[in-house]
PDB file of C-alpha atoms and ligand atoms in Angstrom:
ATOM      1  CA  UNK A   1      69.818  89.639 100.717  1.00 82.00           C
ATOM      2  CA  UNK A   2      71.732  92.801 101.623  1.00 91.00           C
ATOM      3  CA  UNK A   3      75.059  92.023 103.268  1.00 97.00           C
ATOM      4  CA  UNK A   4      75.482  93.698 106.642  1.00 97.00           C
ATOM      5  CA  UNK A   5      77.939  91.452 108.509  1.00 98.00           C
ATOM      6  CA  UNK A   6      81.732  91.333 108.240  1.00 98.00           C
ATOM      7  CA  UNK A   7      83.949  88.742 109.889  1.00 98.00           C
ATOM      8  CA  UNK A   8      87.429  90.061 110.638  1.00 98.00           C
ATOM      9  CA  UNK A   9      89.808  87.415 112.034  1.00 98.00           C
ATOM     10  CA  UNK A  10      92.372  89.007 114.350  1.00 97.00           C
ATOM     11  CA  UNK A  11      93.395  86.035 116.478  1.00 97.00           C
ATOM     12  CA  UNK A  12      96.740  85.322 114.768  1.00 95.00           C
ATOM     13  CA  UNK A  13     100.017  85.448 116.639  1.00 93.00           C
ATOM     14  CA  UNK A  14     101.667  88.081 114.424  1.00 92.00           C
ATOM     15  CA  UNK A  15     105.072  86.405 114.625  1.00 94.00           C
ATOM     16  CA  UNK A  16     106.501  88.589 111.846  1.00 95.00           C
ATOM     17  CA  UNK A  17     106.147  91.598 114.145  1.00 96.00           C
ATOM     18  CA  UNK A  18     107.667  90.099 117.284  1.00 96.00           C
ATOM     19  CA  UNK A  19     108.637  91.276 119.850  1.00 97.00           C
ATOM     20  CA  UNK A  20     105.988  94.062 119.784  1.00 96.00           C
ATOM     21  CA  UNK A  21     103.204  91.509 119.179  1.00 95.00           C
ATOM     22  CA  UNK A  22     104.122  89.780 122.438  1.00 95.00           C
ATOM     23  CA  UNK A  23     101.888  92.394 124.122  1.00 95.00           C
ATOM     24  CA  UNK A  24     100.287  94.504 121.348  1.00 96.00           C
ATOM     25  CA  UNK A  25      98.026  92.934 118.706  1.00 96.00           C
ATOM     26  CA  UNK A  26      99.490  93.304 115.223  1.00 95.00           C
ATOM     27  CA  UNK A  27      96.195  94.822 114.075  1.00 96.00           C
ATOM     28  CA  UNK A  28      96.595  97.650 116.630  1.00 97.00           C
ATOM     29  CA  UNK A  29      99.955  98.730 115.219  1.00 97.00           C
ATOM     30  CA  UNK A  30      99.293 102.156 113.691  1.00 97.00           C
ATOM     31  CA  UNK A  31      99.841 103.526 110.230  1.00 96.00           C
ATOM     32  CA  UNK A  32     100.659 107.064 111.401  1.00 96.00           C
ATOM     33  CA  UNK A  33      98.007 107.731 114.099  1.00 94.00           C
ATOM     34  CA  UNK A  34      95.408 105.077 113.195  1.00 95.00           C
ATOM     35  CA  UNK A  35      95.610 101.371 114.056  1.00 96.00           C
ATOM     36  CA  UNK A  36      95.593  99.278 110.880  1.00 96.00           C
ATOM     37  CA  UNK A  37      92.381  97.563 112.020  1.00 97.00           C
ATOM     38  CA  UNK A  38      90.651 100.956 112.016  1.00 96.00           C
ATOM     39  CA  UNK A  39      91.438 101.393 108.308  1.00 96.00           C
ATOM     40  CA  UNK A  40      90.068  97.897 107.569  1.00 97.00           C
ATOM     41  CA  UNK A  41      86.862  98.631 109.509  1.00 97.00           C
ATOM     42  CA  UNK A  42      86.510 101.936 107.604  1.00 96.00           C
ATOM     43  CA  UNK A  43      86.584  99.970 104.324  1.00 97.00           C
ATOM     44  CA  UNK A  44      83.863  97.646 105.659  1.00 97.00           C
ATOM     45  CA  UNK A  45      81.672 100.594 106.719  1.00 97.00           C
ATOM     46  CA  UNK A  46      82.162 102.305 103.336  1.00 97.00           C
ATOM     47  CA  UNK A  47      80.981  99.028 101.769  1.00 97.00           C
ATOM     48  CA  UNK A  48      77.678  99.096 103.686  1.00 97.00           C
ATOM     49  CA  UNK A  49      78.617  96.847 106.609  1.00 97.00           C
ATOM     50  CA  UNK A  50      76.906  97.628 109.926  1.00 97.00           C
ATOM     51  CA  UNK A  51      77.966  94.631 112.065  1.00 97.00           C
ATOM     52  CA  UNK A  52      81.568  93.598 112.656  1.00 98.00           C
ATOM     53  CA  UNK A  53      82.434  90.199 114.118  1.00 98.00           C
ATOM     54  CA  UNK A  54      86.013  90.053 115.370  1.00 98.00           C
ATOM     55  CA  UNK A  55      87.435  86.568 115.773  1.00 98.00           C
ATOM     56  CA  UNK A  56      89.765  87.309 118.604  1.00 97.00           C
ATOM     57  CA  UNK A  57      92.033  85.665 121.178  1.00 97.00           C
ATOM     58  CA  UNK A  58      93.617  86.141 124.576  1.00 95.00           C
ATOM     59  CA  UNK A  59      95.560  89.399 124.727  1.00 93.00           C
ATOM     60  CA  UNK A  60      93.631  90.980 121.830  1.00 95.00           C
ATOM     61  CA  UNK A  61      91.001  92.774 123.948  1.00 95.00           C
ATOM     62  CA  UNK A  62      92.323  96.205 122.939  1.00 96.00           C
ATOM     63  CA  UNK A  63      90.896  95.703 119.417  1.00 97.00           C
ATOM     64  CA  UNK A  64      87.248  95.649 120.544  1.00 95.00           C
ATOM     65  CA  UNK A  65      88.018  98.292 123.193  1.00 95.00           C
ATOM     66  CA  UNK A  66      89.269 100.635 120.465  1.00 95.00           C
ATOM     67  CA  UNK A  67      85.768 100.684 118.935  1.00 95.00           C
ATOM     68  CA  UNK A  68      84.104 101.302 122.298  1.00 92.00           C
ATOM     69  CA  UNK A  69      83.397 104.739 123.836  1.00 91.00           C
ATOM     70  CA  UNK A  70      85.993 106.199 126.201  1.00 93.00           C
ATOM     71  CA  UNK A  71      83.821 108.651 128.084  1.00 92.00           C
ATOM     72  CA  UNK A  72      86.516 109.777 130.518  1.00 94.00           C
ATOM     73  CA  UNK A  73      88.770 110.787 127.630  1.00 94.00           C
ATOM     74  CA  UNK A  74      85.885 112.461 125.764  1.00 93.00           C
ATOM     75  CA  UNK A  75      85.003 114.509 128.854  1.00 94.00           C
ATOM     76  CA  UNK A  76      88.641 115.454 129.403  1.00 94.00           C
ATOM     77  CA  UNK A  77      88.983 116.649 125.781  1.00 95.00           C
ATOM     78  CA  UNK A  78      85.735 118.623 125.951  1.00 93.00           C
ATOM     79  CA  UNK A  79      86.776 120.358 129.189  1.00 94.00           C
ATOM     80  CA  UNK A  80      90.146 121.121 127.604  1.00 94.00           C
ATOM     81  CA  UNK A  81      88.247 122.768 124.722  1.00 94.00           C
ATOM     82  CA  UNK A  82      89.452 120.111 122.285  1.00 95.00           C
ATOM     83  CA  UNK A  83      85.988 119.502 120.872  1.00 93.00           C
ATOM     84  CA  UNK A  84      87.033 118.267 117.434  1.00 93.00           C
ATOM     85  CA  UNK A  85      89.307 115.631 118.992  1.00 93.00           C
ATOM     86  CA  UNK A  86      86.491 114.659 121.369  1.00 94.00           C
ATOM     87  CA  UNK A  87      84.091 114.090 118.486  1.00 92.00           C
ATOM     88  CA  UNK A  88      86.811 112.332 116.467  1.00 91.00           C
ATOM     89  CA  UNK A  89      87.268 109.677 119.165  1.00 89.00           C
ATOM     90  CA  UNK A  90      83.501 109.431 119.800  1.00 91.00           C
ATOM     91  CA  UNK A  91      82.835 108.687 116.127  1.00 89.00           C
ATOM     92  CA  UNK A  92      85.246 105.724 115.949  1.00 88.00           C
ATOM     93  CA  UNK A  93      82.728 103.131 117.031  1.00 85.00           C
ATOM     94  CA  UNK A  94      79.474 104.895 116.238  1.00 88.00           C
ATOM     95  CA  UNK A  95      78.802 103.525 112.775  1.00 89.00           C
ATOM     96  CA  UNK A  96      79.113  99.811 113.561  1.00 94.00           C
ATOM     97  CA  UNK A  97      77.987  97.262 116.070  1.00 96.00           C
ATOM     98  CA  UNK A  98      80.913  95.184 117.355  1.00 97.00           C
ATOM     99  CA  UNK A  99      80.677  91.492 118.267  1.00 97.00           C
ATOM    100  CA  UNK A 100      83.520  89.234 119.333  1.00 97.00           C
ATOM    101  CA  UNK A 101      84.050  85.506 119.374  1.00 98.00           C
ATOM    102  CA  UNK A 102      87.149  83.793 120.693  1.00 97.00           C
ATOM    103  CA  UNK A 103      89.344  81.413 118.733  1.00 97.00           C
ATOM    104  CA  UNK A 104      90.709  79.413 121.643  1.00 96.00           C
ATOM    105  CA  UNK A 105      93.587  77.880 119.680  1.00 96.00           C
ATOM    106  CA  UNK A 106      95.223  79.464 116.652  1.00 95.00           C
ATOM    107  CA  UNK A 107      94.582  76.626 114.214  1.00 97.00           C
ATOM    108  CA  UNK A 108      94.546  78.727 111.053  1.00 97.00           C
ATOM    109  CA  UNK A 109      92.406  81.129 109.056  1.00 97.00           C
ATOM    110  CA  UNK A 110      89.851  78.453 108.083  1.00 97.00           C
ATOM    111  CA  UNK A 111      89.368  77.547 111.739  1.00 98.00           C
ATOM    112  CA  UNK A 112      89.086  81.244 112.688  1.00 98.00           C
ATOM    113  CA  UNK A 113      86.237  81.821 110.199  1.00 98.00           C
ATOM    114  CA  UNK A 114      84.445  78.680 111.431  1.00 98.00           C
ATOM    115  CA  UNK A 115      84.478  80.176 114.965  1.00 98.00           C
ATOM    116  CA  UNK A 116      82.154  82.960 113.704  1.00 98.00           C
ATOM    117  CA  UNK A 117      79.460  80.553 112.435  1.00 98.00           C
ATOM    118  CA  UNK A 118      76.846  81.104 115.133  1.00 97.00           C
ATOM    119  CA  UNK A 119      77.241  84.907 115.017  1.00 98.00           C
ATOM    120  CA  UNK A 120      76.964  84.942 111.208  1.00 98.00           C
ATOM    121  CA  UNK A 121      73.777  82.841 111.230  1.00 96.00           C
ATOM    122  CA  UNK A 122      71.916  82.227 108.013  1.00 96.00           C
ATOM    123  CA  UNK A 123      72.998  85.148 105.848  1.00 97.00           C
ATOM    124  CA  UNK A 124      75.773  86.053 103.405  1.00 98.00           C
ATOM    125  CA  UNK A 125      78.735  87.892 104.883  1.00 98.00           C
ATOM    126  CA  UNK A 126      82.111  89.350 103.976  1.00 98.00           C
ATOM    127  CA  UNK A 127      85.537  88.519 105.355  1.00 98.00           C
ATOM    128  CA  UNK A 128      88.323  91.095 105.568  1.00 98.00           C
ATOM    129  CA  UNK A 129      91.759  90.255 106.929  1.00 97.00           C
ATOM    130  CA  UNK A 130      92.731  92.623 109.709  1.00 90.00           C
ATOM    131  CA  UNK A 131      96.321  93.048 108.515  1.00 90.00           C
ATOM    132  CA  UNK A 132      95.725  93.816 104.845  1.00 93.00           C
ATOM    133  CA  UNK A 133      94.806  97.271 103.504  1.00 96.00           C
ATOM    134  CA  UNK A 134      92.938  97.939 100.262  1.00 96.00           C
ATOM    135  CA  UNK A 135      92.417 101.539  99.203  1.00 93.00           C
ATOM    136  CA  UNK A 136      90.049 102.873  96.604  1.00 93.00           C
ATOM    137  CA  UNK A 137      87.179 105.356  96.473  1.00 94.00           C
ATOM    138  CA  UNK A 138      85.157 102.338  95.278  1.00 97.00           C
ATOM    139  CA  UNK A 139      85.989 100.116  98.277  1.00 97.00           C
ATOM    140  CA  UNK A 140      87.366  96.641  97.466  1.00 98.00           C
ATOM    141  CA  UNK A 141      84.778  94.905  99.641  1.00 98.00           C
ATOM    142  CA  UNK A 142      81.981  96.809  97.883  1.00 98.00           C
ATOM    143  CA  UNK A 143      83.409  95.746  94.501  1.00 98.00           C
ATOM    144  CA  UNK A 144      82.995  92.106  95.600  1.00 98.00           C
ATOM    145  CA  UNK A 145      79.523  92.653  97.085  1.00 98.00           C
ATOM    146  CA  UNK A 146      78.407  94.120  93.744  1.00 98.00           C
ATOM    147  CA  UNK A 147      79.608  90.998  91.884  1.00 97.00           C
ATOM    148  CA  UNK A 148      77.888  88.796  94.501  1.00 97.00           C
ATOM    149  CA  UNK A 149      74.612  90.623  93.810  1.00 96.00           C
ATOM    150  CA  UNK A 150      75.047  90.436  90.010  1.00 95.00           C
ATOM    151  CA  UNK A 151      75.834  86.713  90.226  1.00 92.00           C
ATOM    152  CA  UNK A 152      72.702  85.877  92.181  1.00 89.00           C
ATOM    153  CA  UNK A 153      74.306  85.375  95.555  1.00 91.00           C
ATOM    154  CA  UNK A 154      77.428  83.332  94.686  1.00 94.00           C
ATOM    155  CA  UNK A 155      80.617  83.468  96.714  1.00 97.00           C
ATOM    156  CA  UNK A 156      83.176  85.979  95.393  1.00 98.00           C
ATOM    157  CA  UNK A 157      86.898  86.002  96.150  1.00 98.00           C
ATOM    158  CA  UNK A 158      88.932  89.212  95.808  1.00 98.00           C
ATOM    159  CA  UNK A 159      92.019  88.846  93.603  1.00 98.00           C
ATOM    160  CA  UNK A 160      95.200  90.754  92.871  1.00 97.00           C
ATOM    161  CA  UNK A 161      97.809  89.995  90.208  1.00 96.00           C
ATOM    162  CA  UNK A 162     101.235  89.226  91.715  1.00 96.00           C
ATOM    163  CA  UNK A 163     104.691  88.659  90.208  1.00 96.00           C
ATOM    164  CA  UNK A 164     105.095  84.924  89.475  1.00 95.00           C
ATOM    165  CA  UNK A 165     107.965  84.641  91.993  1.00 95.00           C
ATOM    166  CA  UNK A 166     105.635  85.763  94.806  1.00 95.00           C
ATOM    167  CA  UNK A 167     102.988  83.040  94.422  1.00 97.00           C
ATOM    168  CA  UNK A 168     104.420  81.159  97.415  1.00 95.00           C
ATOM    169  CA  UNK A 169     103.142  83.953  99.702  1.00 93.00           C
ATOM    170  CA  UNK A 170      99.438  83.611  98.752  1.00 94.00           C
ATOM    171  CA  UNK A 171      96.488  81.400  97.953  1.00 93.00           C
ATOM    172  CA  UNK A 172      96.482  81.217  94.129  1.00 96.00           C
ATOM    173  CA  UNK A 173      93.468  80.488  91.950  1.00 96.00           C
ATOM    174  CA  UNK A 174      92.994  78.338  88.898  1.00 96.00           C
ATOM    175  CA  UNK A 175      90.130  79.983  87.032  1.00 96.00           C
ATOM    176  CA  UNK A 176      88.403  80.653  83.733  1.00 97.00           C
ATOM    177  CA  UNK A 177      88.705  84.240  82.520  1.00 97.00           C
ATOM    178  CA  UNK A 178      85.177  85.614  81.958  1.00 97.00           C
ATOM    179  CA  UNK A 179      86.408  89.095  80.945  1.00 96.00           C
ATOM    180  CA  UNK A 180      85.970  92.378  82.861  1.00 95.00           C
ATOM    181  CA  UNK A 181      88.420  91.152  85.555  1.00 97.00           C
ATOM    182  CA  UNK A 182      86.007  88.390  86.491  1.00 98.00           C
ATOM    183  CA  UNK A 183      86.968  84.692  86.800  1.00 98.00           C
ATOM    184  CA  UNK A 184      85.133  81.490  87.555  1.00 97.00           C
ATOM    185  CA  UNK A 185      87.127  79.435  90.041  1.00 97.00           C
ATOM    186  CA  UNK A 186      88.026  75.909  89.104  1.00 96.00           C
ATOM    187  CA  UNK A 187      90.398  75.318  91.986  1.00 94.00           C
ATOM    188  CA  UNK A 188      92.712  77.001  94.429  1.00 94.00           C
ATOM    189  CA  UNK A 189      96.060  76.183  95.988  1.00 92.00           C
ATOM    190  CA  UNK A 190      97.719  77.568  99.137  1.00 91.00           C
ATOM    191  CA  UNK A 191     101.176  79.133  98.722  1.00 93.00           C
ATOM    192  CA  UNK A 192     102.374  77.165  95.660  1.00 95.00           C
ATOM    193  CA  UNK A 193     105.968  77.282  94.429  1.00 95.00           C
ATOM    194  CA  UNK A 194     106.133  79.600  91.392  1.00 96.00           C
ATOM    195  CA  UNK A 195     106.776  76.618  89.097  1.00 95.00           C
ATOM    196  CA  UNK A 196     103.578  74.867  90.273  1.00 94.00           C
ATOM    197  CA  UNK A 197     101.310  77.934  90.508  1.00 96.00           C
ATOM    198  CA  UNK A 198      98.203  77.594  88.286  1.00 96.00           C
ATOM    199  CA  UNK A 199      98.132  81.404  87.706  1.00 97.00           C
ATOM    200  CA  UNK A 200      99.457  84.695  89.052  1.00 97.00           C
ATOM    201  CA  UNK A 201      96.081  85.619  90.572  1.00 97.00           C
ATOM    202  CA  UNK A 202      96.397  85.797  94.330  1.00 97.00           C
ATOM    203  CA  UNK A 203      93.902  86.089  97.176  1.00 97.00           C
ATOM    204  CA  UNK A 204      95.080  88.827  99.552  1.00 95.00           C
ATOM    205  CA  UNK A 205      92.196  88.873 102.051  1.00 95.00           C
ATOM    206  CA  UNK A 206      88.780  90.007 100.857  1.00 98.00           C
ATOM    207  CA  UNK A 207      85.886  87.562 100.385  1.00 98.00           C
ATOM    208  CA  UNK A 208      82.094  87.344 100.118  1.00 98.00           C
ATOM    209  CA  UNK A 209      80.653  84.057 101.384  1.00 98.00           C
ATOM    210  CA  UNK A 210      77.292  82.472 101.874  1.00 97.00           C
ATOM    211  CA  UNK A 211      76.811  80.410 105.074  1.00 97.00           C
ATOM    212  CA  UNK A 212      77.505  77.318 102.910  1.00 97.00           C
ATOM    213  CA  UNK A 213      81.218  77.953 103.457  1.00 98.00           C
ATOM    214  CA  UNK A 214      80.821  76.599 107.014  1.00 98.00           C
ATOM    215  CA  UNK A 215      79.816  73.197 105.613  1.00 98.00           C
ATOM    216  CA  UNK A 216      83.095  73.048 103.669  1.00 98.00           C
ATOM    217  CA  UNK A 217      85.126  74.359 106.619  1.00 98.00           C
ATOM    218  CA  UNK A 218      83.690  71.441 108.611  1.00 97.00           C
ATOM    219  CA  UNK A 219      85.014  68.973 106.029  1.00 96.00           C
ATOM    220  CA  UNK A 220      88.606  70.120 105.650  1.00 96.00           C
ATOM    221  CA  UNK A 221      91.625  68.508 107.308  1.00 93.00           C
ATOM    222  CA  UNK A 222      94.716  70.332 108.518  1.00 92.00           C
ATOM    223  CA  UNK A 223      96.619  71.549 105.438  1.00 88.00           C
ATOM    224  CA  UNK A 224      99.700  73.605 104.652  1.00 84.00           C
ATOM    225  CA  UNK A 225     101.626  74.591 107.805  1.00 86.00           C
ATOM    226  CA  UNK A 226      99.498  72.217 109.931  1.00 91.00           C
ATOM    227  CA  UNK A 227      96.641  74.781 109.885  1.00 93.00           C
ATOM    228  CA  UNK A 228      93.009  74.599 108.762  1.00 96.00           C
ATOM    229  CA  UNK A 229      93.259  76.572 105.529  1.00 95.00           C
ATOM    230  CA  UNK A 230      90.364  78.675 104.216  1.00 96.00           C
ATOM    231  CA  UNK A 231      91.819  77.960 100.763  1.00 95.00           C
ATOM    232  CA  UNK A 232      91.014  74.229 101.139  1.00 95.00           C
ATOM    233  CA  UNK A 233      87.362  74.979 101.972  1.00 97.00           C
ATOM    234  CA  UNK A 234      87.037  77.351  98.979  1.00 97.00           C
ATOM    235  CA  UNK A 235      88.550  74.648  96.766  1.00 96.00           C
ATOM    236  CA  UNK A 236      85.937  72.113  97.942  1.00 97.00           C
ATOM    237  CA  UNK A 237      83.154  74.642  97.439  1.00 97.00           C
ATOM    238  CA  UNK A 238      84.320  75.432  93.891  1.00 97.00           C
ATOM    239  CA  UNK A 239      84.000  71.702  93.046  1.00 96.00           C
ATOM    240  CA  UNK A 240      80.261  71.816  93.798  1.00 96.00           C
ATOM    241  CA  UNK A 241      79.160  75.451  93.408  1.00 95.00           C
ATOM    242  CA  UNK A 242      79.866  78.468  91.272  1.00 96.00           C
ATOM    243  CA  UNK A 243      82.536  80.582  92.948  1.00 97.00           C
ATOM    244  CA  UNK A 244      83.752  83.779  91.280  1.00 98.00           C
ATOM    245  CA  UNK A 245      87.017  85.671  91.533  1.00 98.00           C
ATOM    246  CA  UNK A 246      87.159  89.423  90.923  1.00 98.00           C
ATOM    247  CA  UNK A 247      90.375  91.331  90.297  1.00 98.00           C
ATOM    248  CA  UNK A 248      90.014  94.256  92.702  1.00 98.00           C
ATOM    249  CA  UNK A 249      90.801  97.827  91.706  1.00 97.00           C
ATOM    250  CA  UNK A 250      92.882  99.917  94.077  1.00 96.00           C
ATOM    251  CA  UNK A 251      96.103 100.093  96.019  1.00 95.00           C
ATOM    252  CA  UNK A 252      96.908  97.188  98.305  1.00 96.00           C
ATOM    253  CA  UNK A 253      99.284  97.168 101.276  1.00 96.00           C
ATOM    254  CA  UNK A 254     100.276  93.913 102.971  1.00 95.00           C
ATOM    255  CA  UNK A 255     100.599  95.476 106.407  1.00 95.00           C
ATOM    256  CA  UNK A 256     101.053  92.030 107.969  1.00 92.00           C
ATOM    257  CA  UNK A 257     104.639  92.129 106.668  1.00 93.00           C
ATOM    258  CA  UNK A 258     107.284  94.653 107.700  1.00 94.00           C
ATOM    259  CA  UNK A 259     107.907  95.686 104.047  1.00 95.00           C
ATOM    260  CA  UNK A 260     104.204  96.318 103.390  1.00 96.00           C
ATOM    261  CA  UNK A 261     103.900  98.169 106.681  1.00 97.00           C
ATOM    262  CA  UNK A 262     106.752 100.531 105.734  1.00 97.00           C
ATOM    263  CA  UNK A 263     105.246 101.079 102.275  1.00 97.00           C
ATOM    264  CA  UNK A 264     101.856 101.994 103.757  1.00 97.00           C
ATOM    265  CA  UNK A 265     103.459 104.359 106.272  1.00 97.00           C
ATOM    266  CA  UNK A 266     105.402 106.114 103.509  1.00 97.00           C
ATOM    267  CA  UNK A 267     102.349 106.307 101.209  1.00 96.00           C
ATOM    268  CA  UNK A 268     100.160 107.769 103.979  1.00 96.00           C
ATOM    269  CA  UNK A 269     102.877 110.264 105.034  1.00 96.00           C
ATOM    270  CA  UNK A 270     103.348 111.488 101.464  1.00 96.00           C
ATOM    271  CA  UNK A 271      99.690 112.584 101.373  1.00 94.00           C
ATOM    272  CA  UNK A 272     100.155 115.060 104.225  1.00 93.00           C
ATOM    273  CA  UNK A 273     102.037 118.211 103.254  1.00 92.00           C
ATOM    274  CA  UNK A 274     104.069 118.652 106.451  1.00 91.00           C
ATOM    275  CA  UNK A 275     104.687 114.927 106.968  1.00 96.00           C
ATOM    276  CA  UNK A 276     105.811 114.635 103.348  1.00 97.00           C
ATOM    277  CA  UNK A 277     108.469 117.274 103.931  1.00 96.00           C
ATOM    278  CA  UNK A 278     109.591 115.623 107.184  1.00 95.00           C
ATOM    279  CA  UNK A 279     109.766 112.220 105.491  1.00 96.00           C
ATOM    280  CA  UNK A 280     111.756 113.428 102.499  1.00 96.00           C
ATOM    281  CA  UNK A 281     114.166 115.305 104.793  1.00 96.00           C
ATOM    282  CA  UNK A 282     114.650 112.195 106.914  1.00 95.00           C
ATOM    283  CA  UNK A 283     115.283 110.013 103.863  1.00 95.00           C
ATOM    284  CA  UNK A 284     117.826 112.526 102.575  1.00 96.00           C
ATOM    285  CA  UNK A 285     119.556 112.581 105.982  1.00 97.00           C
ATOM    286  CA  UNK A 286     119.741 108.820 106.550  1.00 96.00           C
ATOM    287  CA  UNK A 287     119.937 107.355 103.068  1.00 92.00           C
TER     288      UNK A 287
HETATM  289  P1  LIG B   1      98.468  85.703 109.097  1.00 72.13           P
HETATM  290  O1  LIG B   1      99.088  84.392 108.943  1.00 72.13           O
HETATM  291  O2  LIG B   1      98.888  86.822 108.207  1.00 72.13           O
HETATM  292  O3  LIG B   1      98.627  86.296 110.548  1.00 72.13           O
HETATM  293  O4  LIG B   1      96.892  85.546 109.088  1.00 72.13           O
HETATM  294  P2  LIG B   1      99.431  85.908 111.820  1.00 72.13           P
HETATM  295  O5  LIG B   1      99.457  84.457 112.059  1.00 72.13           O
HETATM  296  O6  LIG B   1      98.848  86.771 112.890  1.00 72.13           O
HETATM  297  O7  LIG B   1     100.857  86.533 111.497  1.00 72.13           O
HETATM  298  P3  LIG B   1     102.307  85.910 111.261  1.00 72.13           P
HETATM  299  O8  LIG B   1     102.229  85.231 109.925  1.00 72.13           O
HETATM  300  O9  LIG B   1     102.586  84.988 112.414  1.00 72.13           O
HETATM  301  O10 LIG B   1     103.188  87.119 111.266  1.00 72.13           O
HETATM  302  C1  LIG B   1      96.005  86.433 108.404  1.00 72.13           C
HETATM  303  C2  LIG B   1      94.909  86.931 109.343  1.00 72.13           C
HETATM  304  O11 LIG B   1      94.210  85.837 109.912  1.00 72.13           O
HETATM  305  C3  LIG B   1      94.207  85.919 111.325  1.00 72.13           C
HETATM  306  C4  LIG B   1      95.359  86.840 111.700  1.00 72.13           C
HETATM  307  O12 LIG B   1      95.072  87.544 112.911  1.00 72.13           O
HETATM  308  C5  LIG B   1      95.461  87.767 110.501  1.00 72.13           C
HETATM  309  O13 LIG B   1      94.647  88.920 110.634  1.00 72.13           O
HETATM  310  N1  LIG B   1      94.335  84.549 111.902  1.00 72.13           N
HETATM  311  C6  LIG B   1      95.300  83.706 111.465  1.00 72.13           C
HETATM  312  C7  LIG B   1      93.457  84.157 112.895  1.00 72.13           C
HETATM  313  O14 LIG B   1      92.555  84.930 113.296  1.00 72.13           O
HETATM  314  N2  LIG B   1      93.585  82.903 113.431  1.00 72.13           N
HETATM  315  C8  LIG B   1      94.552  82.032 113.026  1.00 72.13           C
HETATM  316  O15 LIG B   1      94.602  80.888 113.565  1.00 72.13           O
HETATM  317  C9  LIG B   1      95.428  82.452 112.013  1.00 72.13           C
END
């Protein structure tokens, strides 16, 4: 079955970006002039997704609004003879249908995904984290969808290799290497100490699931950090079903952290001739 739905959880509190996240959703913080969520949605669209389900929360309304039309602004830009800007803002939400569901209490990523169950229905879907950027001309989500199709509809978890000392920041897999950057999951552990980590293969925030995941999300108890962890549901699923891990090709930015956010901003600026010059001048001045 062709995958057309993406669940993007954006209900988190964004504490690493306080105080701005007191009033502005982390996912709306821009990399240059685009909110990070826009870049994540672009990856989903480039991967063939036509329906986006945001798992959202109080104070996060601006995320869905961003993908809506703003006819007053479009008219203003057209009258001001700024037609290319008018069509640029019109196009933002044209390629996808947006749905929202509220996570009433922020009980963790596993709980957030479970909130989307009735909107997902009985079909496979992808999950992208709204504060994690993956860049490649062959989009990361599409790489996983292709493995899902090859492997007759199994769940597929996107992987990146991380330095051993960073395992405590991620879900880490224990898997069998099948070659070609493909793994069969045996187990998974949330944020292990480097000494206890079963591998250096981390799960940054791209997944393909079948609706079966909801059955496992129903079974899990509160885990690490007192939250319902998606990792625990994947671990249960891997005990009963084939679950694959695929090392994703491309550049990844952890824009949920200040360091990753700065890196993405620098990388994006360096691609624009005039911004590159401004950036290098500023670095020279303030270094
Ligand atoms: P994070 O743990 O990175 O996000 O969750 P956070 O909680 O917003 O940020 P910090 O750690 O306090 O700075 C990864 C993704 O899962 C969503 C977040 O919005 C983020 O996109 N999430 C997390 C939910 O939707 N609900 C939750 O209960 C937890």
